mmCIF file of N, CA and C in Angstrom:
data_model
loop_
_atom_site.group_PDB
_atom_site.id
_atom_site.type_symbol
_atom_site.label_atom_id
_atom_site.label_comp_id
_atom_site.label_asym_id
_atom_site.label_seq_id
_atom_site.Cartn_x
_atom_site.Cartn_y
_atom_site.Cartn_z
ATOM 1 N N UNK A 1 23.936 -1.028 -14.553
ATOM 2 C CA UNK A 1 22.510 -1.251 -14.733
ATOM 3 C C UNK A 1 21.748 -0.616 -13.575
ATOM 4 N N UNK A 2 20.716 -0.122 -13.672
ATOM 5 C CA UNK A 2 20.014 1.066 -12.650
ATOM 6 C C UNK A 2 18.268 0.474 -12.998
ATOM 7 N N UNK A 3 18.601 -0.252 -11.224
ATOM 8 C CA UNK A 3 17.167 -1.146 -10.814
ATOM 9 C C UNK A 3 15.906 -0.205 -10.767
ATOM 10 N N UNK A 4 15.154 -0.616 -11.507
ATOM 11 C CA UNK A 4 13.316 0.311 -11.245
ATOM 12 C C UNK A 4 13.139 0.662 -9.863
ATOM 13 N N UNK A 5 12.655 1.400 -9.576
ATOM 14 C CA UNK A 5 12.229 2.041 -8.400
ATOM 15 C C UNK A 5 10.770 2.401 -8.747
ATOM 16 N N UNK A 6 10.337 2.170 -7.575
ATOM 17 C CA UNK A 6 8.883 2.880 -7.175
ATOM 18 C C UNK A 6 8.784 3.725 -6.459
ATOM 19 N N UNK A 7 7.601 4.680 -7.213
ATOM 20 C CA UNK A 7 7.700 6.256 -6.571
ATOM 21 C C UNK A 7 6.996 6.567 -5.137
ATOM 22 N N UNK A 8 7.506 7.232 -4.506
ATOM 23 C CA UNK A 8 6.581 7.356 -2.980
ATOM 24 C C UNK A 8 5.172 7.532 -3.318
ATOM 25 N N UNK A 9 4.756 8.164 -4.389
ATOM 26 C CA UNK A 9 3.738 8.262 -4.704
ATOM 27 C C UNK A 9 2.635 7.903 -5.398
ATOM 28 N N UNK A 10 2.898 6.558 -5.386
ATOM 29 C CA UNK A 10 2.214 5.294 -5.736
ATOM 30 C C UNK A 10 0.939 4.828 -4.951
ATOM 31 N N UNK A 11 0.371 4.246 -5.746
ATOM 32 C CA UNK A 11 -0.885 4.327 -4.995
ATOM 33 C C UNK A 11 -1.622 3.337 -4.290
ATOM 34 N N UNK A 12 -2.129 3.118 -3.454
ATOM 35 C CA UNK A 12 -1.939 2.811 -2.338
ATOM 36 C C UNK A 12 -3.020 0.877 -3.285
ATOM 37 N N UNK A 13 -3.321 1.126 -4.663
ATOM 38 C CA UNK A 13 -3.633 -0.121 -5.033
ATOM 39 C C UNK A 13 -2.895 -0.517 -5.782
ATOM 40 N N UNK A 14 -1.512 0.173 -6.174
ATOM 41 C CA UNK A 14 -0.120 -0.377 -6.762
ATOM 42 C C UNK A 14 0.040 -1.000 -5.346
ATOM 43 N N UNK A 15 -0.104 -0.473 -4.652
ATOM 44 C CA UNK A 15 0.608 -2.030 -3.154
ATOM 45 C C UNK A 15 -0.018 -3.381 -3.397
ATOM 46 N N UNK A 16 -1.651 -3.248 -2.917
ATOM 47 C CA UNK A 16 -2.668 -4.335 -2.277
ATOM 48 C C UNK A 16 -2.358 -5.223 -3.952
ATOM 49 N N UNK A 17 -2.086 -4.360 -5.299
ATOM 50 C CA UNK A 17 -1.696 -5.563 -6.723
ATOM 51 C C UNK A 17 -0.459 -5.939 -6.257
ATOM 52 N N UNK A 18 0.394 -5.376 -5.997
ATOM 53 C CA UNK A 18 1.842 -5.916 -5.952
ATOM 54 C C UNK A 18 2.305 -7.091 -4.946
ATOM 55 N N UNK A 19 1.308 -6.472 -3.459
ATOM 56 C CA UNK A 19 1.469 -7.807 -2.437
ATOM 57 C C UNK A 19 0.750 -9.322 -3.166
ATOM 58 N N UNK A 20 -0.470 -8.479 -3.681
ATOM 59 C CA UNK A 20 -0.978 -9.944 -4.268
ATOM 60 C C UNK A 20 -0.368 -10.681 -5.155
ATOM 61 N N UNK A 21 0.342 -10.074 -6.448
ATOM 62 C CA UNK A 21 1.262 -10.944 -7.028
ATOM 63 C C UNK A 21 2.451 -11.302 -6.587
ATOM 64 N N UNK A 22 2.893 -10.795 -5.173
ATOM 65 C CA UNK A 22 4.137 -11.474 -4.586
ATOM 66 C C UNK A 22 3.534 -12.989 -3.933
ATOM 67 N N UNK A 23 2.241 -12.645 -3.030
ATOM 68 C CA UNK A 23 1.816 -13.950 -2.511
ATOM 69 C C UNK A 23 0.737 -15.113 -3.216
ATOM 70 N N UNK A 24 1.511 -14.597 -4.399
ATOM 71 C CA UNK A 24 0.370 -15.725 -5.483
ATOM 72 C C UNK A 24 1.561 -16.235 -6.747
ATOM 73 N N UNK A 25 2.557 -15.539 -6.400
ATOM 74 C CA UNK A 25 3.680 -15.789 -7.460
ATOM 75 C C UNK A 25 3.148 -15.308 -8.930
ATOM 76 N N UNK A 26 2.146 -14.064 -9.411
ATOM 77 C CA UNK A 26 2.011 -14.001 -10.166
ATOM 78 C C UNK A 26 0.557 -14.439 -10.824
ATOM 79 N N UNK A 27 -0.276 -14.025 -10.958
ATOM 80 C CA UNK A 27 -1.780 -14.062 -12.073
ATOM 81 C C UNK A 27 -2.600 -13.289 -12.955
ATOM 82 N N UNK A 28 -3.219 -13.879 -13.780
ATOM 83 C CA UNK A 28 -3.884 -13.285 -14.456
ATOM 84 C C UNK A 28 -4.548 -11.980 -14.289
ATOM 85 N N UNK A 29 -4.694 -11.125 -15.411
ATOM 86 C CA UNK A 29 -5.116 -9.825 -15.150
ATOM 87 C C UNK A 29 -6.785 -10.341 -14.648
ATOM 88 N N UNK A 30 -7.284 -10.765 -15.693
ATOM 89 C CA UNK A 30 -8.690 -11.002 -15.009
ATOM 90 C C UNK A 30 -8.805 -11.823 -13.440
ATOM 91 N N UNK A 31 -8.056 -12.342 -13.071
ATOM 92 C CA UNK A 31 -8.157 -12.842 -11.629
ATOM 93 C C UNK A 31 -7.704 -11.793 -10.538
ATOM 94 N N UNK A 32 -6.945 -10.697 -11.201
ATOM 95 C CA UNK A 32 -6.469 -9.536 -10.416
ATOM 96 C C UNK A 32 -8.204 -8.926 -10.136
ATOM 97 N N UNK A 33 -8.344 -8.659 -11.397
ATOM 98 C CA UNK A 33 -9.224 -7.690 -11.278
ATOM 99 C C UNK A 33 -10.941 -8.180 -10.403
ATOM 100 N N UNK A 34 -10.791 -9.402 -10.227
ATOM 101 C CA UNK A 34 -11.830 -10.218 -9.384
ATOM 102 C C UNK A 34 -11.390 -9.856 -8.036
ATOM 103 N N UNK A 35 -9.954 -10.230 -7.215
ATOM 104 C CA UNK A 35 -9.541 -10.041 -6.197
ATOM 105 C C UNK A 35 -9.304 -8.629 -5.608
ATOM 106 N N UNK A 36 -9.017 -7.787 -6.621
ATOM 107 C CA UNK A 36 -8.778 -6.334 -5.940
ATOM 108 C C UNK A 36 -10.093 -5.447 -5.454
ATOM 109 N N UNK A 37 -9.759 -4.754 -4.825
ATOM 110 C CA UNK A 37 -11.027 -3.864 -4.318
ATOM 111 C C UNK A 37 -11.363 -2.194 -5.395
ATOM 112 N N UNK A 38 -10.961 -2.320 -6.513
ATOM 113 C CA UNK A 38 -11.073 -1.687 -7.533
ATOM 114 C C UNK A 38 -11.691 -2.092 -9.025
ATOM 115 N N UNK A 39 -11.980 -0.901 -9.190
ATOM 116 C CA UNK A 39 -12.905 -1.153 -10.856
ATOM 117 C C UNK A 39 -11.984 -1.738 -12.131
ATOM 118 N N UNK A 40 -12.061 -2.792 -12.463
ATOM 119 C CA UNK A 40 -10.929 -3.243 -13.455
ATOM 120 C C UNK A 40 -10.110 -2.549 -14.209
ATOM 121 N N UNK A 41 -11.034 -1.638 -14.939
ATOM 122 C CA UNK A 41 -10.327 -0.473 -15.384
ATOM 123 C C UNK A 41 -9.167 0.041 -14.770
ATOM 124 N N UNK A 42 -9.032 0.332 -13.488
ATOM 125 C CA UNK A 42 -8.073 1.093 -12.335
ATOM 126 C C UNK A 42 -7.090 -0.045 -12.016
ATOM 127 N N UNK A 43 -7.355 -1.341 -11.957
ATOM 128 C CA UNK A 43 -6.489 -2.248 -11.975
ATOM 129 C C UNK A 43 -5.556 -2.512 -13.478
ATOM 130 N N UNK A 44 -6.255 -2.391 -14.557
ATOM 131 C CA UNK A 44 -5.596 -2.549 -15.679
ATOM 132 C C UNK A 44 -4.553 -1.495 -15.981
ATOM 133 N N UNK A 45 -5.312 -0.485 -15.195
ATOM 134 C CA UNK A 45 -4.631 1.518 -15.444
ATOM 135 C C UNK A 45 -3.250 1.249 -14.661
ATOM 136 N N UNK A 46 -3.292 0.336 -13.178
ATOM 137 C CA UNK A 46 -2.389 -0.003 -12.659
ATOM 138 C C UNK A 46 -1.265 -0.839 -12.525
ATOM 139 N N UNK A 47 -1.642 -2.043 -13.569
ATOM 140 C CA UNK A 47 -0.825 -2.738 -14.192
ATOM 141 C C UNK A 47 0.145 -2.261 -15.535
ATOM 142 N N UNK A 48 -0.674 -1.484 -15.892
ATOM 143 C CA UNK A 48 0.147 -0.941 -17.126
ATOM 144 C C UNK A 48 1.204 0.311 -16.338
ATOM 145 N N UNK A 49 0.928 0.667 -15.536
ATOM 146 C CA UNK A 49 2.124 1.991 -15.104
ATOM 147 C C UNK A 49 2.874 1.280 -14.281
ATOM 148 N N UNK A 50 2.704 0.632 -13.642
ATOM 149 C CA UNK A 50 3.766 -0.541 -13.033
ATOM 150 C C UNK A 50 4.901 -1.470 -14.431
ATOM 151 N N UNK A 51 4.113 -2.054 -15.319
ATOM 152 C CA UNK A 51 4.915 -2.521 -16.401
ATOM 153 C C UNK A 51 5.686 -1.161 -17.240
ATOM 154 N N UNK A 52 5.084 -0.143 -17.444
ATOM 155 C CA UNK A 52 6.126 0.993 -17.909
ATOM 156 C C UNK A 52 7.418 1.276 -16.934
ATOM 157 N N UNK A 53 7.317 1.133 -15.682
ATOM 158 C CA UNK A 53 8.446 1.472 -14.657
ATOM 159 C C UNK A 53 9.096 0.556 -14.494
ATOM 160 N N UNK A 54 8.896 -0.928 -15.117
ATOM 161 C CA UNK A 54 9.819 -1.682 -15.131
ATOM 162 C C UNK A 54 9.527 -2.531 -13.864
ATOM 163 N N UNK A 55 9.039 -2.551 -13.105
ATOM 164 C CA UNK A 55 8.121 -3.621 -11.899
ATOM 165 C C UNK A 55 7.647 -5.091 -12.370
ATOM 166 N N UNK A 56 6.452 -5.011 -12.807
ATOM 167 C CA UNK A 56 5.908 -5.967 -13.198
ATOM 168 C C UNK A 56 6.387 -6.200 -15.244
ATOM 169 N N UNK A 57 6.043 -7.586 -15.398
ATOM 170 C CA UNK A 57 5.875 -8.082 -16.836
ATOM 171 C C UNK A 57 4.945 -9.008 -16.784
ATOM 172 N N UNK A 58 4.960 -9.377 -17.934
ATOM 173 C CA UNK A 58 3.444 -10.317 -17.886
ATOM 174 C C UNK A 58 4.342 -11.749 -18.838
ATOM 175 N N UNK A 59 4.381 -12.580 -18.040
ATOM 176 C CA UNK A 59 4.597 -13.893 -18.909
ATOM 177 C C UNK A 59 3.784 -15.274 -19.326
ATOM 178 N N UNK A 60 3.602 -15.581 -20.263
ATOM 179 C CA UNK A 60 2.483 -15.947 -20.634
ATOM 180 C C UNK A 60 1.187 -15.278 -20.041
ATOM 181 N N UNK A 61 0.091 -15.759 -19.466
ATOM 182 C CA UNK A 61 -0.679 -15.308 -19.201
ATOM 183 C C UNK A 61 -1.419 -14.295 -18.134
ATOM 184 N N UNK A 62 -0.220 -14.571 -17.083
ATOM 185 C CA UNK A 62 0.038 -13.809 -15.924
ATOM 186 C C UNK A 62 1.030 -12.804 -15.948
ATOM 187 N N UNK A 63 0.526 -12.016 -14.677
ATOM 188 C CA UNK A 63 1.701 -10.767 -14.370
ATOM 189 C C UNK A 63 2.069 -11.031 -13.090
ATOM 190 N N UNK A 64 3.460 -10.753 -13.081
ATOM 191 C CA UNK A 64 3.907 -10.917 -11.948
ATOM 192 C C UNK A 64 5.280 -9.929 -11.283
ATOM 193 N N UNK A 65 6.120 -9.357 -10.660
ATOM 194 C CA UNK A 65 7.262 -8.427 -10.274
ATOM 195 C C UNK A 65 8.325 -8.886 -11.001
ATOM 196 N N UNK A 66 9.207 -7.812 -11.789
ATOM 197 C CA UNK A 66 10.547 -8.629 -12.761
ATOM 198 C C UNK A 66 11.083 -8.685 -11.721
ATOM 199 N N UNK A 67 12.328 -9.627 -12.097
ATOM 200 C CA UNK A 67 13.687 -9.984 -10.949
ATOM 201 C C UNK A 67 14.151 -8.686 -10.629
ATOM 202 N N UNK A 68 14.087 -7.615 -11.878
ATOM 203 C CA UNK A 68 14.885 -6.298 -11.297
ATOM 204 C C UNK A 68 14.170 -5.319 -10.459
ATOM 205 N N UNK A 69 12.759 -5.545 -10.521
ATOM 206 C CA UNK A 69 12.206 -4.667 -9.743
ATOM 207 C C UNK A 69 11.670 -5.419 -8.666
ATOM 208 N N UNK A 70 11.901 -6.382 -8.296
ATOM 209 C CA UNK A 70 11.448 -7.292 -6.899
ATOM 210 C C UNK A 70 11.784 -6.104 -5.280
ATOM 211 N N UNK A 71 13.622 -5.941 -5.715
ATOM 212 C CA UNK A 71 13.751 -4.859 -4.213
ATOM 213 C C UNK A 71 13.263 -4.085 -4.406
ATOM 214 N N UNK A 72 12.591 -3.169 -5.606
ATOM 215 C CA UNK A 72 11.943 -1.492 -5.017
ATOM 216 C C UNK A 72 10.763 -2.064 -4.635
ATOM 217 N N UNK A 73 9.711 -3.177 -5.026
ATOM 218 C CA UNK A 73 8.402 -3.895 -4.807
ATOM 219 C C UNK A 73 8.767 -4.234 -3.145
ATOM 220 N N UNK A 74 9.202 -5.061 -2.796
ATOM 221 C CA UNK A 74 9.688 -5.263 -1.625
ATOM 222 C C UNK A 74 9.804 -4.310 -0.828
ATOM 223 N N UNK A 75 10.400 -3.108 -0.905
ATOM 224 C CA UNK A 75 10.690 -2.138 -0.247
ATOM 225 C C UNK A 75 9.434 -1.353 0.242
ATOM 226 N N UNK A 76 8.795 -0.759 -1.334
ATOM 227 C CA UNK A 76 8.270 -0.060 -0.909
ATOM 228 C C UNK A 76 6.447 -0.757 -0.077
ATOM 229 N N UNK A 77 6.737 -1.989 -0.149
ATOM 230 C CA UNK A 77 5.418 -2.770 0.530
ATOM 231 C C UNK A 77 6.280 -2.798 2.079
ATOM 232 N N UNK A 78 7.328 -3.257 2.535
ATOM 233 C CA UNK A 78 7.628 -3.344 3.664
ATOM 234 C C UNK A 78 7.274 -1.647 4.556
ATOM 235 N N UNK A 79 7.870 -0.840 3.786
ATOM 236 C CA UNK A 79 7.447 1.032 4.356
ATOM 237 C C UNK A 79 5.928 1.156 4.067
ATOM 238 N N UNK A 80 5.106 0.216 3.551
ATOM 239 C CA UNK A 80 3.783 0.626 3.361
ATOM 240 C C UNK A 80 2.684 -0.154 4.375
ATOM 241 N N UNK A 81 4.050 -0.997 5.362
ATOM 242 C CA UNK A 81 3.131 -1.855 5.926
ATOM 243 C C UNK A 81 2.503 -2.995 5.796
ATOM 244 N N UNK A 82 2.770 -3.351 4.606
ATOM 245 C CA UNK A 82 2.778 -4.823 4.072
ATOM 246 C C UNK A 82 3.126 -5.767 4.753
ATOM 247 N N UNK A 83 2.546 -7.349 5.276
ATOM 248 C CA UNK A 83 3.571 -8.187 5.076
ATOM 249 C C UNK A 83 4.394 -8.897 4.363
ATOM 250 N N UNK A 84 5.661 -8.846 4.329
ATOM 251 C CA UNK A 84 6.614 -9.173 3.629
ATOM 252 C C UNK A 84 7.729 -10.446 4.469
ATOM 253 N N UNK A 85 8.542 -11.301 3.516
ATOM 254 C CA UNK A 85 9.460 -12.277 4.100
ATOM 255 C C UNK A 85 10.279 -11.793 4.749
ATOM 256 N N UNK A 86 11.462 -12.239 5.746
ATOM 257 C CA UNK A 86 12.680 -12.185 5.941
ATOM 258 C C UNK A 86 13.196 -11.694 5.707
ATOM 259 N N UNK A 87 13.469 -11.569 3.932
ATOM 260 C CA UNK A 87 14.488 -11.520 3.179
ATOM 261 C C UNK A 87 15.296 -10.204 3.781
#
């Protein structure tokens, strides 16, 4: 089985969504799109190319990082400067 990866060339509001659904465990698109510093549109544009790469899914009403793509999410927020756990 061959874990999703995220591309170096991701954009720099695939991070600031991805940290936020790591430190929120996951929410609604419309609460994304309140919290991010982007036009909803660009957040929705960004949720959907994240769910094509296998990153995020959306369960029930929220989106949040799949189990399989948690380490490339992780990763590539820790090299982006993110704060991130321990782990």
């Amino acid at each position: 089985m061959q874990l999703p990866d995220l591309a170096r060339s991701a954009a720099k509001l695939d991070g600031m969504l991805l940290s936020t659904l790591l430190q929120h465990g996951g929410l609604p698109q419309a609460l994304l799109a309140e919290l991010l510093p982007a036009a909803p549109s660009r957040v929705v544009h960004s949720l959907h190319q994240l769910h094509l790469a296998g990153l995020v899914e959306k369960a029930g009403d929220e989106w949040q990082p799949t189990p399989t793509g948690y380490p490339a999410v992780r990763r590539f927020l820790a090299e982006e400067g993110f704060l991130v756990d321990d782990l």
